[in-house]
Amino acid sequence: MKVVVTRKLPYDISGELKDFRVDYNSLDEPLPTIRLRQMLTDADGLICTLTDTIDRTMMESSPKLKVIANFGVGYNNIDVDYARQRGITVCTTPHTMTQSTAELGIALMLASARRLAEGDRMVRSGKFTGASPSLLLGAGLHKKTLGVFGMGNIGQAAAKIASGFSMDIIYHNRNRNFQAELLLGATYATFDELLEWSDFLMIAAPLTPETRHRFSLNEFKRMKKTAVLINIGRGPIIREADLAAALKERMIFSAGLDVYEFEPEVNETLRSLDNVTLLPHIGSATQDARSAMAKMCASGVISVLKDGIIPDWAITRIA
Ligand code: 8YV
């Protein structure tokens, strides 16, 4: 049986996949669509990443395909409804990267509140002329309110770390998360309350039709002028041009972004502003997380193709 791996992974899974013929793109760049389609014509399994669009047309060119393992927890790059219809199992890598992504969210919170990137640029450019009482004044985290948009595993892990800063946690989610309420003392907020009460607002939600462009100019107008906005979920949840305008007009204090609406393109105004920290989608980028993600992708493929078992973490199991 043949397994296609679309991109160089930071952990060698050739041992795990030894019983398969592996068609591995050893380059660290996405395969052209046509090439991937060709590789999939006789494939039984696929390990892909969020930069591969696995839509209906792609799956149609792969008549034998039985399993797709996506290297990541988000799966908006895959037409899951069509996969389900075709009986193709779709797996992701839940829990492997919860902590790494939550930690990055907190890092962005601190960086954006305390203007770390701005300070770094100042020192490197030789503009640091000595400590001054009013140099780079920022915001503190202590006893502030963290609003989490999307209280899943990552949102909860971030909230748990934030409690260490004595922050009050509020959250908005599709459904109430009683675990977060009981274990973290988090309080459910309506979307309006989340906007109005948060000192720090962290987006940790998946991209769905409901979350796309949920944050646009109207929302930024309703946030505190001192608020810090963080996005570790998916870029299109924010209308990026509106955020750039809001930051430029100082409608909110600052933002920290790991994801972008038109990734890898980043809005030009945004790139010119000092009150935003910009990272290149590295939420899960720790050695530990990325190795665990690679292994979990391999497990998903082996489970379906070799053992004939649909893994309990397969998202196609959930209606
Ligand atoms: C990427 C992610 O998969 O898990 C997700 O949803 O966005 C990331 O972990 C990772 O950057 C590799 O492409």
Tab-separated table of C-alpha atoms and ligand atoms in Angstrom:
chain	number	residue	atom	x	y	z
A	1	MET	CA	0.000	0.000	0.000
A	2	LYS	CA	1.155	3.487	-0.764
A	3	VAL	CA	1.241	6.499	1.556
A	4	VAL	CA	1.909	10.024	0.307
A	5	VAL	CA	3.624	12.475	2.669
A	6	THR	CA	3.281	15.945	1.178
A	7	ARG	CA	6.050	17.747	2.959
A	8	LYS	CA	9.284	17.333	4.903
A	9	LEU	CA	8.393	16.608	8.525
A	10	PRO	CA	10.695	17.460	11.446
A	11	TYR	CA	10.612	13.873	12.708
A	12	ASP	CA	11.503	10.780	10.702
A	13	ILE	CA	8.455	8.496	10.432
A	14	SER	CA	9.997	6.112	7.887
A	15	GLY	CA	10.376	3.464	10.638
A	16	GLU	CA	6.706	3.713	11.574
A	17	LEU	CA	5.730	3.498	7.900
A	18	LYS	CA	8.155	0.679	7.002
A	19	ASP	CA	5.386	-1.613	5.777
A	20	PHE	CA	4.214	0.917	3.208
A	21	ARG	CA	5.551	2.304	-0.005
A	22	VAL	CA	6.081	5.929	0.980
A	23	ASP	CA	6.025	8.710	-1.592
A	24	TYR	CA	7.669	11.433	0.467
A	25	ASN	CA	8.213	15.033	-0.582
A	26	SER	CA	11.497	15.644	1.211
A	27	LEU	CA	11.415	19.357	0.386
A	28	ASP	CA	10.158	21.867	2.912
A	29	GLU	CA	7.767	23.480	0.478
A	30	PRO	CA	4.233	22.632	-0.590
A	31	LEU	CA	3.768	20.425	-3.636
A	32	PRO	CA	2.161	21.999	-6.688
A	33	THR	CA	-1.502	20.920	-6.875
A	34	ILE	CA	-0.998	19.008	-10.119
A	35	ARG	CA	1.950	17.076	-8.718
A	36	LEU	CA	0.054	16.134	-5.572
A	37	ARG	CA	-2.893	14.994	-7.661
A	38	GLN	CA	-0.569	12.728	-9.663
A	39	MET	CA	1.005	11.293	-6.533
A	40	LEU	CA	-2.427	10.519	-5.098
A	41	THR	CA	-3.736	8.536	-8.081
A	42	ASP	CA	-2.639	5.199	-6.575
A	43	ALA	CA	-2.392	6.227	-2.893
A	44	ASP	CA	-4.108	4.475	0.014
A	45	GLY	CA	-3.076	6.985	2.644
A	46	LEU	CA	-2.123	10.631	2.820
A	47	ILE	CA	-0.217	12.674	5.400
A	48	CYS	CA	-0.668	16.364	4.619
A	49	THR	CA	-0.379	19.771	6.243
A	50	LEU	CA	-2.524	22.883	6.358
A	51	THR	CA	-0.818	24.291	3.249
A	52	ASP	CA	-2.283	21.441	1.147
A	53	THR	CA	-5.838	21.967	-0.034
A	54	ILE	CA	-7.499	18.577	0.030
A	55	ASP	CA	-10.783	19.391	-1.621
A	56	ARG	CA	-13.251	17.229	-3.502
A	57	THR	CA	-11.294	17.434	-6.789
A	58	MET	CA	-8.114	16.335	-5.055
A	59	MET	CA	-9.860	13.357	-3.429
A	60	GLU	CA	-11.561	12.462	-6.712
A	61	SER	CA	-8.152	11.921	-8.241
A	62	SER	CA	-7.436	9.343	-5.543
A	63	PRO	CA	-9.932	6.480	-5.958
A	64	LYS	CA	-8.240	4.146	-3.431
A	65	LEU	CA	-7.695	6.725	-0.691
A	66	LYS	CA	-8.806	5.467	2.727
A	67	VAL	CA	-7.177	7.777	5.228
A	68	ILE	CA	-6.003	11.375	5.467
A	69	ALA	CA	-3.868	12.356	8.465
A	70	ASN	CA	-3.506	16.120	8.752
A	71	PHE	CA	-0.377	17.380	10.505
A	72	GLY	CA	-2.141	19.804	12.831
A	73	VAL	CA	-5.301	20.201	14.829
A	74	GLY	CA	-7.100	22.573	12.443
A	75	TYR	CA	-8.584	20.938	9.352
A	76	ASN	CA	-10.148	23.749	7.355
A	77	ASN	CA	-7.888	22.735	4.439
A	78	ILE	CA	-9.853	19.484	3.998
A	79	ASP	CA	-13.356	18.928	2.622
A	80	VAL	CA	-14.371	16.686	5.505
A	81	ASP	CA	-17.986	16.332	4.342
A	82	TYR	CA	-16.856	14.890	1.035
A	83	ALA	CA	-14.306	12.627	2.770
A	84	ARG	CA	-17.071	11.304	5.004
A	85	GLN	CA	-19.270	10.705	1.986
A	86	ARG	CA	-16.454	8.723	0.354
A	87	GLY	CA	-15.730	6.761	3.539
A	88	ILE	CA	-12.267	8.309	3.845
A	89	THR	CA	-11.132	8.608	7.470
A	90	VAL	CA	-9.753	12.035	8.399
A	91	CYS	CA	-7.471	12.303	11.434
A	92	THR	CA	-5.754	15.295	12.982
A	93	THR	CA	-3.266	15.541	15.851
A	94	PRO	CA	-5.272	16.602	18.918
A	95	HIS	CA	-3.531	17.053	22.298
A	96	THR	CA	-0.017	16.859	20.799
A	97	MET	CA	0.281	20.622	20.470
A	98	THR	CA	-2.092	21.983	23.066
A	99	GLN	CA	0.631	23.196	25.418
A	100	SER	CA	2.988	24.522	22.745
A	101	THR	CA	0.243	26.590	21.136
A	102	ALA	CA	-1.091	27.838	24.472
A	103	GLU	CA	2.441	28.826	25.507
A	104	LEU	CA	2.876	30.756	22.292
A	105	GLY	CA	-0.424	32.541	22.951
A	106	ILE	CA	0.870	33.618	26.358
A	107	ALA	CA	4.216	34.619	24.824
A	108	LEU	CA	2.331	36.817	22.352
A	109	MET	CA	0.282	38.284	25.179
A	110	LEU	CA	3.406	39.274	27.078
A	111	ALA	CA	5.196	40.461	23.948
A	112	SER	CA	2.284	42.615	22.811
A	113	ALA	CA	1.529	43.975	26.275
A	114	ARG	CA	5.157	44.811	27.080
A	115	ARG	CA	6.155	45.849	23.539
A	116	LEU	CA	8.978	43.320	23.335
A	117	ALA	CA	9.459	43.342	19.560
A	118	GLU	CA	9.464	47.141	19.537
A	119	GLY	CA	12.121	47.160	22.279
A	120	ASP	CA	14.213	44.614	20.411
A	121	ARG	CA	14.043	46.720	17.241
A	122	MET	CA	14.999	49.825	19.215
A	123	VAL	CA	18.106	48.240	20.708
A	124	ARG	CA	19.257	46.666	17.433
A	125	SER	CA	18.859	49.926	15.532
A	126	GLY	CA	21.006	51.817	18.050
A	127	LYS	CA	18.072	54.013	19.145
A	128	PHE	CA	18.323	52.997	22.799
A	129	THR	CA	19.873	55.977	24.523
A	130	GLY	CA	19.403	54.897	28.146
A	131	ALA	CA	16.644	53.909	30.557
A	132	SER	CA	13.906	56.488	30.802
A	133	PRO	CA	10.821	56.749	33.058
A	134	SER	CA	8.513	56.858	30.075
A	135	LEU	CA	10.231	54.463	27.682
A	136	LEU	CA	7.949	51.851	26.068
A	137	LEU	CA	5.216	51.862	28.677
A	138	GLY	CA	3.043	48.812	28.298
A	139	ALA	CA	0.244	46.925	29.966
A	140	GLY	CA	0.507	44.495	32.888
A	141	LEU	CA	-1.231	41.134	33.030
A	142	HIS	CA	-1.689	40.916	36.789
A	143	LYS	CA	-5.381	40.856	37.809
A	144	LYS	CA	-6.513	41.786	34.304
A	145	THR	CA	-9.314	39.997	32.464
A	146	LEU	CA	-8.419	37.466	29.816
A	147	GLY	CA	-11.242	36.757	27.389
A	148	VAL	CA	-10.863	33.525	25.445
A	149	PHE	CA	-12.721	33.158	22.170
A	150	GLY	CA	-12.908	29.401	21.577
A	151	MET	CA	-12.542	27.514	24.853
A	152	GLY	CA	-11.240	24.213	23.454
A	153	ASN	CA	-8.128	22.416	24.643
A	154	ILE	CA	-5.765	25.228	23.623
A	155	GLY	CA	-7.963	27.985	25.034
A	156	GLN	CA	-8.203	26.124	28.318
A	157	ALA	CA	-4.465	25.488	28.515
A	158	ALA	CA	-3.789	29.187	27.904
A	159	ALA	CA	-6.358	30.150	30.534
A	160	LYS	CA	-4.674	27.822	33.018
A	161	ILE	CA	-1.298	29.501	32.484
A	162	ALA	CA	-2.970	32.924	32.680
A	163	SER	CA	-4.405	32.083	36.106
A	164	GLY	CA	-0.776	32.059	37.240
A	165	PHE	CA	-0.754	35.794	36.487
A	166	SER	CA	-3.874	36.120	38.698
A	167	MET	CA	-5.952	36.955	35.643
A	168	ASP	CA	-9.742	36.661	35.654
A	169	ILE	CA	-10.857	34.331	32.899
A	170	ILE	CA	-13.971	34.851	30.826
A	171	TYR	CA	-14.742	32.954	27.648
A	172	HIS	CA	-17.076	32.750	24.720
A	173	ASN	CA	-17.677	29.475	22.947
A	174	ARG	CA	-20.323	27.708	20.839
A	175	ASN	CA	-21.248	25.723	23.929
A	176	ARG	CA	-20.689	26.300	27.630
A	177	ASN	CA	-17.494	24.571	28.790
A	178	PHE	CA	-18.302	23.334	32.292
A	179	GLN	CA	-14.859	21.782	32.692
A	180	ALA	CA	-13.241	25.204	32.190
A	181	GLU	CA	-15.730	26.752	34.580
A	182	LEU	CA	-15.156	24.152	37.289
A	183	LEU	CA	-11.417	23.653	36.957
A	184	LEU	CA	-10.306	27.162	36.038
A	185	GLY	CA	-13.055	29.311	37.483
A	186	ALA	CA	-13.709	30.662	33.987
A	187	THR	CA	-16.953	32.574	33.461
A	188	TYR	CA	-19.068	32.268	30.327
A	189	ALA	CA	-19.607	35.588	28.551
A	190	THR	CA	-21.796	36.552	25.629
A	191	PHE	CA	-19.852	37.694	22.583
A	192	ASP	CA	-20.685	41.330	23.427
A	193	GLU	CA	-19.505	40.902	27.009
A	194	LEU	CA	-16.299	39.254	25.785
A	195	LEU	CA	-15.581	42.274	23.580
A	196	GLU	CA	-16.406	44.827	26.228
A	197	TRP	CA	-14.851	43.230	29.309
A	198	SER	CA	-11.607	41.712	28.003
A	199	ASP	CA	-8.295	43.442	28.728
A	200	PHE	CA	-6.669	40.660	26.714
A	201	LEU	CA	-8.728	38.857	24.114
A	202	MET	CA	-7.258	35.612	22.833
A	203	ILE	CA	-8.678	33.909	19.742
A	204	ALA	CA	-8.122	30.148	19.977
A	205	ALA	CA	-11.042	29.007	17.831
A	206	PRO	CA	-11.105	26.931	14.650
A	207	LEU	CA	-12.067	28.501	11.326
A	208	THR	CA	-15.692	27.703	10.534
A	209	PRO	CA	-18.382	29.577	8.580
A	210	GLU	CA	-19.496	31.014	11.953
A	211	THR	CA	-16.058	32.251	13.041
A	212	ARG	CA	-14.901	33.665	9.663
A	213	HIS	CA	-14.589	37.473	9.980
A	214	ARG	CA	-16.119	37.386	13.444
A	215	PHE	CA	-13.707	40.185	14.360
A	216	SER	CA	-14.000	43.246	12.149
A	217	LEU	CA	-14.123	47.013	12.623
A	218	ASN	CA	-17.423	46.900	14.528
A	219	GLU	CA	-15.953	44.533	17.069
A	220	PHE	CA	-12.720	46.527	17.486
A	221	LYS	CA	-14.799	49.657	18.115
A	222	ARG	CA	-16.511	47.899	20.999
A	223	MET	CA	-13.320	46.688	22.656
A	224	LYS	CA	-11.461	48.650	25.343
A	225	LYS	CA	-8.998	51.203	24.016
A	226	THR	CA	-6.413	49.506	26.242
A	227	ALA	CA	-7.192	45.995	24.986
A	228	VAL	CA	-4.642	43.579	23.535
A	229	LEU	CA	-5.878	41.150	20.865
A	230	ILE	CA	-4.132	37.807	20.265
A	231	ASN	CA	-4.816	35.355	17.442
A	232	ILE	CA	-3.423	31.822	17.643
A	233	GLY	CA	-6.430	30.232	15.898
A	234	ARG	CA	-6.870	30.915	12.196
A	235	GLY	CA	-6.208	34.150	10.324
A	236	PRO	CA	-9.572	34.613	8.565
A	237	ILE	CA	-11.366	34.851	11.929
A	238	ILE	CA	-10.130	38.460	11.829
A	239	ARG	CA	-10.781	40.812	8.922
A	240	GLU	CA	-7.141	41.782	8.677
A	241	ALA	CA	-7.510	45.129	6.894
A	242	ASP	CA	-9.942	46.215	9.636
A	243	LEU	CA	-7.509	45.202	12.354
A	244	ALA	CA	-4.746	47.179	10.655
A	245	ALA	CA	-7.039	50.239	10.588
A	246	ALA	CA	-8.048	49.746	14.227
A	247	LEU	CA	-4.429	49.480	15.367
A	248	LYS	CA	-3.418	52.478	13.295
A	249	GLU	CA	-6.247	54.549	14.801
A	250	ARG	CA	-5.347	53.222	18.273
A	251	MET	CA	-8.850	51.821	18.762
A	252	ILE	CA	-7.126	49.068	20.736
A	253	PHE	CA	-3.691	49.100	22.365
A	254	SER	CA	-1.947	46.318	20.490
A	255	ALA	CA	-2.202	42.904	18.871
A	256	GLY	CA	-0.140	39.725	18.635
A	257	LEU	CA	-0.709	37.490	15.633
A	258	ASP	CA	0.555	34.048	14.705
A	259	VAL	CA	-1.900	33.513	11.832
A	260	TYR	CA	-3.098	35.622	8.904
A	261	GLU	CA	-6.135	36.024	6.705
A	262	PHE	CA	-4.238	35.423	3.462
A	263	GLU	CA	-1.309	33.427	4.783
A	264	PRO	CA	1.584	33.726	3.995
A	265	GLU	CA	0.678	37.242	2.779
A	266	VAL	CA	0.445	39.775	5.608
A	267	ASN	CA	-1.389	43.082	5.276
A	268	GLU	CA	1.073	45.837	4.399
A	269	THR	CA	-0.279	48.398	6.873
A	270	LEU	CA	-0.073	45.809	9.608
A	271	ARG	CA	3.576	45.172	8.755
A	272	SER	CA	4.316	48.882	9.070
A	273	LEU	CA	2.839	49.252	12.568
A	274	ASP	CA	4.752	49.101	15.818
A	275	ASN	CA	1.814	48.098	17.998
A	276	VAL	CA	1.503	44.605	16.576
A	277	THR	CA	3.732	41.572	17.112
A	278	LEU	CA	3.852	39.312	14.047
A	279	LEU	CA	4.896	35.659	14.112
A	280	PRO	CA	5.094	33.191	11.194
A	281	HIS	CA	2.496	30.578	12.290
A	282	ILE	CA	4.698	28.807	14.823
A	283	GLY	CA	2.086	27.950	17.464
A	284	SER	CA	2.939	24.256	17.535
A	285	ALA	CA	6.614	24.699	16.643
A	286	THR	CA	8.387	22.930	19.487
A	287	GLN	CA	10.483	19.807	18.925
A	288	ASP	CA	8.242	17.898	21.344
A	289	ALA	CA	4.978	18.908	19.738
A	290	ARG	CA	6.071	18.492	16.152
A	291	SER	CA	7.534	14.999	16.795
A	292	ALA	CA	4.358	13.947	18.565
A	293	MET	CA	2.286	15.327	15.677
A	294	ALA	CA	4.294	13.351	13.111
A	295	LYS	CA	3.974	10.148	15.146
A	296	MET	CA	0.244	10.657	15.560
A	297	CYS	CA	-0.185	11.105	11.798
A	298	ALA	CA	1.661	7.827	11.242
A	299	SER	CA	-0.500	6.090	13.881
A	300	GLY	CA	-3.675	7.264	12.161
A	301	VAL	CA	-2.528	5.879	8.823
A	302	ILE	CA	-1.354	2.545	10.301
A	303	SER	CA	-4.539	2.124	12.300
A	304	VAL	CA	-6.763	2.472	9.222
A	305	LEU	CA	-4.633	0.781	6.557
A	306	LYS	CA	-2.993	-2.012	8.537
A	307	ASP	CA	-5.271	-2.696	11.488
A	308	GLY	CA	-8.558	-1.754	9.822
A	309	ILE	CA	-9.513	0.343	12.851
A	310	ILE	CA	-10.805	3.895	12.665
A	311	PRO	CA	-8.885	5.774	15.361
A	312	ASP	CA	-11.015	7.232	18.136
A	313	TRP	CA	-9.485	10.649	17.407
A	314	ALA	CA	-10.666	10.613	13.762
A	315	ILE	CA	-12.785	13.673	13.110
A	316	THR	CA	-14.885	11.790	10.575
A	317	ARG	CA	-16.282	9.771	13.505
A	318	ILE	CA	-17.960	12.885	14.820
A	319	ALA	CA	-21.196	13.801	13.022
B	1	8YV	C1	0.300	23.573	11.641
B	1	8YV	C2	-1.692	24.349	12.889
B	1	8YV	O1	-0.256	22.380	11.350
B	1	8YV	O2	-2.385	22.539	14.204
B	1	8YV	C3	-2.717	23.455	13.482
B	1	8YV	O3	-3.901	23.686	13.238
B	1	8YV	O4	-2.033	25.335	12.329
B	1	8YV	C4	-0.235	24.039	12.976
B	1	8YV	O5	0.079	23.168	13.983
B	1	8YV	C5	1.782	23.488	11.638
B	1	8YV	O6	2.243	24.793	11.635
B	1	8YV	C6	2.446	22.754	10.510
B	1	8YV	O7	2.021	23.071	9.258
